[in-house]
């Protein structure tokens, strides 16, 4: 026995994978078959089916099918081997895009095209293969490529999921779907956050509103501003009234103004309050200037004070005057003791002095003039003094 024959005699059976794609089974390449195969000059084992696939192969018959090219009357044969391969992948129906031999030859003469990706902003391309171009061509030679993604976009597309995004309308708790396709387009343009959009319900409701002219909030202004459908929708959802606004002209003036600090109206207080731009704008037509107001500290402090009724300072007067919280606060700001109250006249005494007039009386004895002042008249009115009838000199003479 030669050395070669001795080596062949020791060959063992091999279990090789089935030639049908997707089939996990194997077929046995016996030692005897291996010897015969090598004697024929082959270096690699043959591609065969496993017994199960081979049994299916024998059950099939070649099927003649029409060419997938529209208008072509030729046919192609779906062989038993091709049917077995399709069955291994779980397919029972023949491919719908298969061409006859003539059309396949025609396709070889057509060039494949690089077509821009369908995702806006993406610079990638996909290949429109010759066979697909032939299938899309109705004969006029004007077929347009279908919208498709490049490989990179399609790979990312498969890893994405649609996301529910909150509705942009204030007060609405619904969502709108940010689809995978939208996410791809946003990423291609350099954005990684979703845009502001409405849910379907709000979009439908928005169509029921129309833009409305509204009067300017500034007193005396006859201009108007535009109330948008979106603002009306948000107010309807919130159940609130439309907030007043300024017209464009007053808004431009408002942007050129600045808040001002104004001294507190309480005498002795060194703090200020803010005269806002809006308040200044309201004052432009009246030209009254800033109102007299309290600062925040005085406004808080005055709430703890109450009016105090104090007796009139004029002897004989039984009336009182009101020591207001503002007067009390002014005294405190000037450093006076809270328990020390000022002396003032009541309103009746003040009114008497306001309405009274200085009079010239005639002395009953010498006939000269007597100056009867308003203050002297008040003392007479209160019963403290008597109306004078003699001048000073005559009174001294009588004394």
CSV table of C-alpha atoms in Angstrom, one decimal:
chain,number,residue,atom,x,y,z
A,1,UNK,CA,0.0,0.0,0.0
A,2,UNK,CA,1.4,3.4,-1.0
A,3,UNK,CA,1.7,6.3,1.4
A,4,UNK,CA,-1.1,8.2,-0.4
A,5,UNK,CA,-3.5,5.3,-0.3
A,6,UNK,CA,-2.7,4.9,3.4
A,7,UNK,CA,-3.6,8.5,4.1
A,8,UNK,CA,-6.9,8.3,2.2
A,9,UNK,CA,-7.9,5.2,4.1
A,10,UNK,CA,-7.8,7.1,7.4
A,11,UNK,CA,-10.1,9.9,6.3
A,12,UNK,CA,-13.1,10.4,8.7
A,13,UNK,CA,-16.6,11.5,7.9
A,14,UNK,CA,-17.1,15.3,8.0
A,15,UNK,CA,-20.3,17.1,9.0
A,16,UNK,CA,-20.6,20.2,6.8
A,17,UNK,CA,-23.2,23.0,7.0
A,18,UNK,CA,-26.2,22.9,4.7
A,19,UNK,CA,-25.8,25.1,1.6
A,20,UNK,CA,-29.3,26.6,2.2
A,21,UNK,CA,-28.8,30.0,3.8
A,22,UNK,CA,-30.4,30.1,7.2
A,23,UNK,CA,-30.5,26.3,7.7
A,24,UNK,CA,-28.7,25.2,10.9
A,25,UNK,CA,-28.5,21.5,9.8
A,26,UNK,CA,-25.5,19.7,8.4
A,27,UNK,CA,-24.8,17.0,5.8
A,28,UNK,CA,-22.2,14.2,6.1
A,29,UNK,CA,-19.3,14.1,3.8
A,30,UNK,CA,-18.1,10.5,4.1
A,31,UNK,CA,-14.4,9.5,4.0
A,32,UNK,CA,-15.1,7.5,0.8
A,33,UNK,CA,-16.7,10.5,-0.9
A,34,UNK,CA,-13.8,12.7,0.2
A,35,UNK,CA,-11.3,10.3,-1.5
A,36,UNK,CA,-13.3,10.3,-4.7
A,37,UNK,CA,-13.6,14.1,-4.5
A,38,UNK,CA,-9.9,14.6,-4.1
A,39,UNK,CA,-9.1,12.2,-6.9
A,40,UNK,CA,-11.1,14.4,-9.2
A,41,UNK,CA,-8.7,17.2,-8.2
A,42,UNK,CA,-10.9,19.3,-5.9
A,43,UNK,CA,-9.3,21.1,-3.0
A,44,UNK,CA,-12.5,22.2,-1.2
A,45,UNK,CA,-15.6,20.1,-0.3
A,46,UNK,CA,-18.8,20.5,-2.4
A,47,UNK,CA,-21.8,22.7,-1.3
A,48,UNK,CA,-24.7,20.4,-0.6
A,49,UNK,CA,-28.0,20.4,1.2
A,50,UNK,CA,-28.8,18.6,4.4
A,51,UNK,CA,-31.2,15.7,4.1
A,52,UNK,CA,-34.2,17.8,5.3
A,53,UNK,CA,-33.6,20.6,2.7
A,54,UNK,CA,-32.9,18.0,0.0
A,55,UNK,CA,-36.3,16.4,0.8
A,56,UNK,CA,-38.0,19.7,0.3
A,57,UNK,CA,-36.0,20.3,-2.9
A,58,UNK,CA,-37.4,17.1,-4.3
A,59,UNK,CA,-41.0,18.2,-3.5
A,60,UNK,CA,-40.6,21.4,-5.5
A,61,UNK,CA,-41.0,21.9,-9.2
A,62,UNK,CA,-39.6,24.7,-11.4
A,63,UNK,CA,-42.2,27.5,-11.8
A,64,UNK,CA,-42.4,29.8,-14.8
A,65,UNK,CA,-43.3,33.3,-13.8
A,66,UNK,CA,-43.8,36.6,-15.7
A,67,UNK,CA,-41.0,39.2,-15.8
A,68,UNK,CA,-41.4,42.0,-13.2
A,69,UNK,CA,-40.7,44.7,-15.8
A,70,UNK,CA,-43.9,46.4,-16.7
A,71,UNK,CA,-44.8,45.8,-20.4
A,72,UNK,CA,-42.4,42.8,-20.8
A,73,UNK,CA,-44.1,39.6,-21.9
A,74,UNK,CA,-41.1,37.3,-21.2
A,75,UNK,CA,-40.9,34.9,-18.3
A,76,UNK,CA,-38.3,33.6,-15.8
A,77,UNK,CA,-38.0,30.3,-14.0
A,78,UNK,CA,-38.2,30.0,-10.2
A,79,UNK,CA,-36.1,26.9,-9.8
A,80,UNK,CA,-36.5,24.2,-7.2
A,81,UNK,CA,-33.1,25.3,-5.6
A,82,UNK,CA,-34.3,28.9,-5.4
A,83,UNK,CA,-37.6,27.8,-3.8
A,84,UNK,CA,-35.7,25.8,-1.3
A,85,UNK,CA,-33.5,28.8,-0.4
A,86,UNK,CA,-36.7,30.9,0.0
A,87,UNK,CA,-38.3,28.3,2.2
A,88,UNK,CA,-35.2,28.3,4.4
A,89,UNK,CA,-35.7,32.0,5.0
A,90,UNK,CA,-39.4,31.5,5.7
A,91,UNK,CA,-40.7,32.7,2.4
A,92,UNK,CA,-43.3,30.9,0.4
A,93,UNK,CA,-44.0,33.5,-2.4
A,94,UNK,CA,-41.7,34.2,-5.3
A,95,UNK,CA,-39.8,37.6,-5.5
A,96,UNK,CA,-41.8,40.3,-7.1
A,97,UNK,CA,-38.9,42.2,-8.7
A,98,UNK,CA,-37.2,39.3,-10.6
A,99,UNK,CA,-36.5,40.0,-14.3
A,100,UNK,CA,-36.3,37.8,-17.3
A,101,UNK,CA,-33.0,37.1,-18.9
A,102,UNK,CA,-33.5,39.7,-21.6
A,103,UNK,CA,-34.3,42.5,-19.1
A,104,UNK,CA,-31.4,41.4,-16.9
A,105,UNK,CA,-29.1,41.9,-19.9
A,106,UNK,CA,-30.7,45.3,-20.5
A,107,UNK,CA,-30.1,46.2,-16.8
A,108,UNK,CA,-26.4,45.4,-17.2
A,109,UNK,CA,-26.2,48.2,-19.7
A,110,UNK,CA,-27.7,50.8,-17.3
A,111,UNK,CA,-25.5,52.6,-14.8
A,112,UNK,CA,-26.4,52.8,-11.1
A,113,UNK,CA,-26.9,56.3,-9.8
A,114,UNK,CA,-26.0,58.0,-6.5
A,115,UNK,CA,-29.1,59.7,-5.3
A,116,UNK,CA,-29.2,62.3,-2.4
A,117,UNK,CA,-30.6,61.0,0.9
A,118,UNK,CA,-34.3,61.9,1.5
A,119,UNK,CA,-33.5,63.4,4.9
A,120,UNK,CA,-33.3,67.2,4.6
A,121,UNK,CA,-29.9,68.5,5.5
A,122,UNK,CA,-28.1,65.1,5.1
A,123,UNK,CA,-25.2,65.2,2.6
A,124,UNK,CA,-25.2,61.4,2.1
A,125,UNK,CA,-26.4,59.4,-0.9
A,126,UNK,CA,-27.9,56.0,-1.7
A,127,UNK,CA,-27.4,53.8,-4.8
A,128,UNK,CA,-30.3,53.5,-7.2
A,129,UNK,CA,-29.2,50.2,-8.8
A,130,UNK,CA,-29.6,49.5,-12.5
A,131,UNK,CA,-32.3,46.8,-12.0
A,132,UNK,CA,-34.4,49.2,-9.8
A,133,UNK,CA,-34.0,51.9,-12.5
A,134,UNK,CA,-35.2,49.5,-15.1
A,135,UNK,CA,-38.2,48.5,-13.1
A,136,UNK,CA,-39.2,52.1,-12.4
A,137,UNK,CA,-38.9,53.1,-16.1
A,138,UNK,CA,-42.2,52.9,-17.9
A,139,UNK,CA,-40.5,53.3,-21.3
A,140,UNK,CA,-40.3,57.0,-21.5
A,141,UNK,CA,-36.9,57.2,-19.8
A,142,UNK,CA,-38.1,59.8,-17.3
A,143,UNK,CA,-38.4,57.7,-14.2
A,144,UNK,CA,-37.6,59.6,-11.0
A,145,UNK,CA,-35.8,57.9,-8.1
A,146,UNK,CA,-38.0,57.1,-5.1
A,147,UNK,CA,-37.3,59.0,-1.8
A,148,UNK,CA,-34.9,56.8,0.3
A,149,UNK,CA,-32.4,57.3,3.1
A,150,UNK,CA,-28.7,56.8,2.9
A,151,UNK,CA,-27.2,53.8,4.8
A,152,UNK,CA,-26.1,56.0,7.7
A,153,UNK,CA,-29.5,57.6,8.1
A,154,UNK,CA,-31.3,54.3,7.8
A,155,UNK,CA,-29.1,52.6,10.4
A,156,UNK,CA,-29.8,55.5,12.8
A,157,UNK,CA,-33.5,55.5,11.9
A,158,UNK,CA,-33.7,51.9,13.0
A,159,UNK,CA,-32.2,52.7,16.4
A,160,UNK,CA,-34.6,55.6,17.0
A,161,UNK,CA,-38.2,55.6,18.5
A,162,UNK,CA,-41.0,58.0,18.1
A,163,UNK,CA,-41.2,60.3,21.2
A,164,UNK,CA,-44.2,62.0,22.8
A,165,UNK,CA,-43.5,65.7,23.1
A,166,UNK,CA,-45.6,68.1,25.3
A,167,UNK,CA,-47.9,70.5,23.4
A,168,UNK,CA,-46.5,74.0,23.0
A,169,UNK,CA,-49.8,75.6,24.1
A,170,UNK,CA,-49.7,76.8,27.7
A,171,UNK,CA,-52.1,74.8,29.9
A,172,UNK,CA,-52.5,71.9,27.5
A,173,UNK,CA,-51.3,68.5,28.9
A,174,UNK,CA,-51.5,66.6,25.6
A,175,UNK,CA,-48.5,65.5,23.5
A,176,UNK,CA,-47.6,65.3,19.8
A,177,UNK,CA,-45.4,62.6,18.2
A,178,UNK,CA,-41.8,63.5,17.3
A,179,UNK,CA,-41.3,60.7,14.8
A,180,UNK,CA,-38.1,59.0,13.9
A,181,UNK,CA,-38.1,60.7,10.5
A,182,UNK,CA,-38.4,64.2,12.2
A,183,UNK,CA,-35.6,63.4,14.6
A,184,UNK,CA,-33.3,62.4,11.7
A,185,UNK,CA,-34.1,65.7,9.9
A,186,UNK,CA,-33.5,67.7,13.1
A,187,UNK,CA,-30.1,66.0,13.7
A,188,UNK,CA,-29.1,66.6,10.0
A,189,UNK,CA,-29.7,70.3,10.6
A,190,UNK,CA,-27.7,70.3,13.8
A,191,UNK,CA,-30.6,70.3,16.3
A,192,UNK,CA,-30.9,67.7,19.1
A,193,UNK,CA,-34.1,69.1,20.7
A,194,UNK,CA,-37.7,68.8,19.4
A,195,UNK,CA,-39.4,71.9,18.0
A,196,UNK,CA,-42.3,73.6,19.7
A,197,UNK,CA,-45.5,72.3,18.2
A,198,UNK,CA,-49.2,71.8,19.0
A,199,UNK,CA,-51.0,68.5,19.7
A,200,UNK,CA,-53.7,67.6,17.2
A,201,UNK,CA,-56.5,68.8,19.4
A,202,UNK,CA,-55.0,72.3,19.8
A,203,UNK,CA,-54.2,72.5,16.1
A,204,UNK,CA,-57.9,71.8,15.4
A,205,UNK,CA,-59.1,74.3,17.9
A,206,UNK,CA,-56.7,76.9,16.7
A,207,UNK,CA,-58.4,76.9,13.3
A,208,UNK,CA,-61.6,78.1,14.9
A,209,UNK,CA,-60.0,81.4,16.1
A,210,UNK,CA,-59.3,84.5,14.0
A,211,UNK,CA,-57.0,87.4,14.7
A,212,UNK,CA,-58.8,90.2,16.5
A,213,UNK,CA,-58.0,93.9,17.0
A,214,UNK,CA,-57.9,94.9,20.7
A,215,UNK,CA,-57.7,98.4,22.2
A,216,UNK,CA,-54.4,99.7,23.6
A,217,UNK,CA,-54.2,99.5,27.4
A,218,UNK,CA,-52.9,103.0,27.6
A,219,UNK,CA,-55.7,105.4,28.7
A,220,UNK,CA,-56.7,107.8,25.9
A,221,UNK,CA,-54.9,105.8,23.1
A,222,UNK,CA,-57.1,105.0,20.1
A,223,UNK,CA,-54.7,102.5,18.5
A,224,UNK,CA,-55.0,98.8,18.8
A,225,UNK,CA,-52.9,95.6,19.0
A,226,UNK,CA,-53.5,92.2,17.3
A,227,UNK,CA,-54.8,89.3,19.5
A,228,UNK,CA,-53.5,86.2,17.8
A,229,UNK,CA,-55.4,82.9,17.6
A,230,UNK,CA,-52.7,81.3,19.7
A,231,UNK,CA,-53.2,83.8,22.6
A,232,UNK,CA,-57.0,83.2,22.3
A,233,UNK,CA,-56.5,79.5,22.5
A,234,UNK,CA,-54.3,79.7,25.6
A,235,UNK,CA,-56.8,81.9,27.3
A,236,UNK,CA,-59.6,79.5,26.5
A,237,UNK,CA,-57.7,76.6,27.9
A,238,UNK,CA,-56.7,78.5,31.1
A,239,UNK,CA,-60.2,79.9,31.5
A,240,UNK,CA,-58.9,83.4,31.9
A,241,UNK,CA,-59.7,86.8,30.3
A,242,UNK,CA,-57.4,88.3,27.7
A,243,UNK,CA,-54.8,90.5,29.5
A,244,UNK,CA,-54.7,94.1,28.3
A,245,UNK,CA,-51.7,95.1,26.2
A,246,UNK,CA,-50.1,98.1,24.5
A,247,UNK,CA,-50.2,99.0,20.9
A,248,UNK,CA,-47.0,98.9,18.9
A,249,UNK,CA,-46.4,102.6,19.1
A,250,UNK,CA,-46.7,102.7,22.9
A,251,UNK,CA,-44.7,99.5,23.2
A,252,UNK,CA,-41.8,101.1,21.3
A,253,UNK,CA,-42.0,104.1,23.7
A,254,UNK,CA,-42.1,101.7,26.7
A,255,UNK,CA,-38.9,100.0,25.5
A,256,UNK,CA,-37.1,103.4,25.5
A,257,UNK,CA,-38.1,104.3,29.0
A,258,UNK,CA,-36.4,103.1,32.2
A,259,UNK,CA,-37.8,102.5,35.7
A,260,UNK,CA,-37.2,105.5,38.0
A,261,UNK,CA,-36.6,105.7,41.8
A,262,UNK,CA,-38.7,108.3,43.6
A,263,UNK,CA,-38.4,109.5,47.1
A,264,UNK,CA,-40.9,108.2,49.7
A,265,UNK,CA,-43.6,110.7,50.5
A,266,UNK,CA,-43.1,110.2,54.3
A,267,UNK,CA,-41.2,113.2,55.5
A,268,UNK,CA,-37.9,112.2,57.0
A,269,UNK,CA,-37.8,108.8,55.2
A,270,UNK,CA,-34.7,108.3,53.0
A,271,UNK,CA,-35.9,105.3,51.1
A,272,UNK,CA,-37.5,105.3,47.6
A,273,UNK,CA,-40.1,103.5,45.5
A,274,UNK,CA,-40.0,102.5,41.8
A,275,UNK,CA,-41.9,104.4,39.2
A,276,UNK,CA,-42.2,101.7,36.5
A,277,UNK,CA,-42.0,102.3,32.8
A,278,UNK,CA,-45.6,101.3,32.4
A,279,UNK,CA,-46.7,103.9,34.9
A,280,UNK,CA,-44.6,106.6,33.3
A,281,UNK,CA,-46.2,105.7,29.9
A,282,UNK,CA,-49.7,106.2,31.4
A,283,UNK,CA,-48.6,109.6,32.7
A,284,UNK,CA,-47.3,110.9,29.4
A,285,UNK,CA,-50.6,112.2,28.3
A,286,UNK,CA,-51.5,113.8,31.7
A,287,UNK,CA,-48.0,115.2,32.5
A,288,UNK,CA,-48.7,114.9,36.2
A,289,UNK,CA,-45.4,113.4,37.2
A,290,UNK,CA,-44.8,110.6,39.7
A,291,UNK,CA,-47.5,110.2,42.3
A,292,UNK,CA,-46.8,110.6,46.0
A,293,UNK,CA,-46.3,107.1,47.4
A,294,UNK,CA,-44.8,105.2,50.2
A,295,UNK,CA,-41.6,103.1,49.9
A,296,UNK,CA,-41.9,99.4,50.7
A,297,UNK,CA,-40.6,99.8,54.3
A,298,UNK,CA,-43.1,102.5,55.1
A,299,UNK,CA,-45.9,100.7,53.4
A,300,UNK,CA,-45.3,97.7,55.7
A,301,UNK,CA,-44.8,99.8,58.8
A,302,UNK,CA,-47.9,101.9,58.3
A,303,UNK,CA,-50.1,98.8,58.4
A,304,UNK,CA,-49.2,98.3,62.1
A,305,UNK,CA,-50.4,101.8,63.0
A,306,UNK,CA,-53.9,103.0,63.7
A,307,UNK,CA,-55.5,106.5,63.8
A,308,UNK,CA,-55.4,108.3,67.2
A,309,UNK,CA,-57.9,111.0,68.2
A,310,UNK,CA,-56.2,113.8,70.1
A,311,UNK,CA,-57.7,116.9,71.8
A,312,UNK,CA,-57.6,120.2,70.0
A,313,UNK,CA,-54.7,122.4,71.3
A,314,UNK,CA,-57.0,125.4,71.7
A,315,UNK,CA,-58.3,125.9,75.3
A,316,UNK,CA,-62.1,125.7,75.5
A,317,UNK,CA,-62.4,123.5,72.3
A,318,UNK,CA,-64.0,120.2,73.0
A,319,UNK,CA,-63.3,118.7,69.5
A,320,UNK,CA,-60.4,116.4,68.5
A,321,UNK,CA,-58.1,116.0,65.5
A,322,UNK,CA,-57.0,112.7,63.9
A,323,UNK,CA,-53.3,111.8,64.3
A,324,UNK,CA,-53.2,109.6,61.2
A,325,UNK,CA,-50.8,106.6,60.7
A,326,UNK,CA,-48.9,108.6,58.1
A,327,UNK,CA,-48.4,111.5,60.5
A,328,UNK,CA,-47.2,109.0,63.2
A,329,UNK,CA,-44.8,107.4,60.7
A,330,UNK,CA,-43.4,110.8,59.7
A,331,UNK,CA,-42.7,111.6,63.4
A,332,UNK,CA,-41.0,108.2,63.8
A,333,UNK,CA,-38.8,108.8,60.7
A,334,UNK,CA,-37.8,112.2,62.1
A,335,UNK,CA,-36.7,110.6,65.4
A,336,UNK,CA,-39.5,111.6,67.7
A,337,UNK,CA,-40.7,109.4,70.5
A,338,UNK,CA,-43.8,107.3,69.5
A,339,UNK,CA,-45.5,108.3,72.8
A,340,UNK,CA,-45.0,112.0,72.3
A,341,UNK,CA,-47.8,113.5,70.3
A,342,UNK,CA,-47.8,116.9,68.6
A,343,UNK,CA,-50.3,119.6,69.5
A,344,UNK,CA,-52.6,120.7,66.7
A,345,UNK,CA,-56.0,122.3,66.2
A,346,UNK,CA,-59.1,120.4,65.3
A,347,UNK,CA,-60.7,120.9,61.9
A,348,UNK,CA,-63.4,123.1,63.2
A,349,UNK,CA,-60.9,125.6,64.6
A,350,UNK,CA,-58.9,125.4,61.4
A,351,UNK,CA,-62.0,126.1,59.4
A,352,UNK,CA,-63.0,129.0,61.6
A,353,UNK,CA,-59.5,130.6,61.0
A,354,UNK,CA,-59.8,130.0,57.3
A,355,UNK,CA,-63.2,131.6,57.0
A,356,UNK,CA,-62.7,134.4,59.5
A,357,UNK,CA,-61.3,137.8,58.4
A,358,UNK,CA,-59.3,140.3,60.4
A,359,UNK,CA,-61.6,143.2,61.5
A,360,UNK,CA,-61.1,146.8,62.5
A,361,UNK,CA,-63.3,147.7,65.5
A,362,UNK,CA,-63.9,151.2,66.9
A,363,UNK,CA,-63.1,152.0,70.5
A,364,UNK,CA,-66.3,153.0,72.3
A,365,UNK,CA,-64.4,155.6,74.5
A,366,UNK,CA,-61.9,157.3,72.2
A,367,UNK,CA,-63.1,156.3,68.8
A,368,UNK,CA,-59.7,154.9,67.6
A,369,UNK,CA,-59.4,151.6,65.6
A,370,UNK,CA,-59.0,148.2,67.4
A,371,UNK,CA,-57.3,145.4,65.3
A,372,UNK,CA,-59.4,142.3,66.0
A,373,UNK,CA,-57.3,139.4,64.5
A,374,UNK,CA,-58.6,136.0,63.4
A,375,UNK,CA,-56.9,134.3,66.4
A,376,UNK,CA,-58.6,136.7,68.8
A,377,UNK,CA,-61.9,136.0,67.2
A,378,UNK,CA,-61.3,132.2,67.7
A,379,UNK,CA,-60.7,132.7,71.4
A,380,UNK,CA,-64.0,134.7,71.6
A,381,UNK,CA,-65.7,132.0,69.6
A,382,UNK,CA,-64.5,129.4,72.1
A,383,UNK,CA,-65.7,131.5,75.1
A,384,UNK,CA,-62.2,132.2,76.4
A,385,UNK,CA,-62.2,135.9,75.6
A,386,UNK,CA,-64.8,138.7,75.1
A,387,UNK,CA,-65.2,140.8,72.1
A,388,UNK,CA,-63.1,144.0,72.7
A,389,UNK,CA,-64.9,147.4,73.0
A,390,UNK,CA,-62.0,149.5,74.2
A,391,UNK,CA,-58.5,150.0,72.8
A,392,UNK,CA,-55.4,149.2,74.7
A,393,UNK,CA,-54.8,152.7,76.0
A,394,UNK,CA,-58.4,153.1,77.2
A,395,UNK,CA,-58.3,149.8,79.0
A,396,UNK,CA,-55.1,150.9,80.8
A,397,UNK,CA,-56.8,154.2,81.8
A,398,UNK,CA,-59.7,152.4,83.2
A,399,UNK,CA,-57.3,150.1,85.2
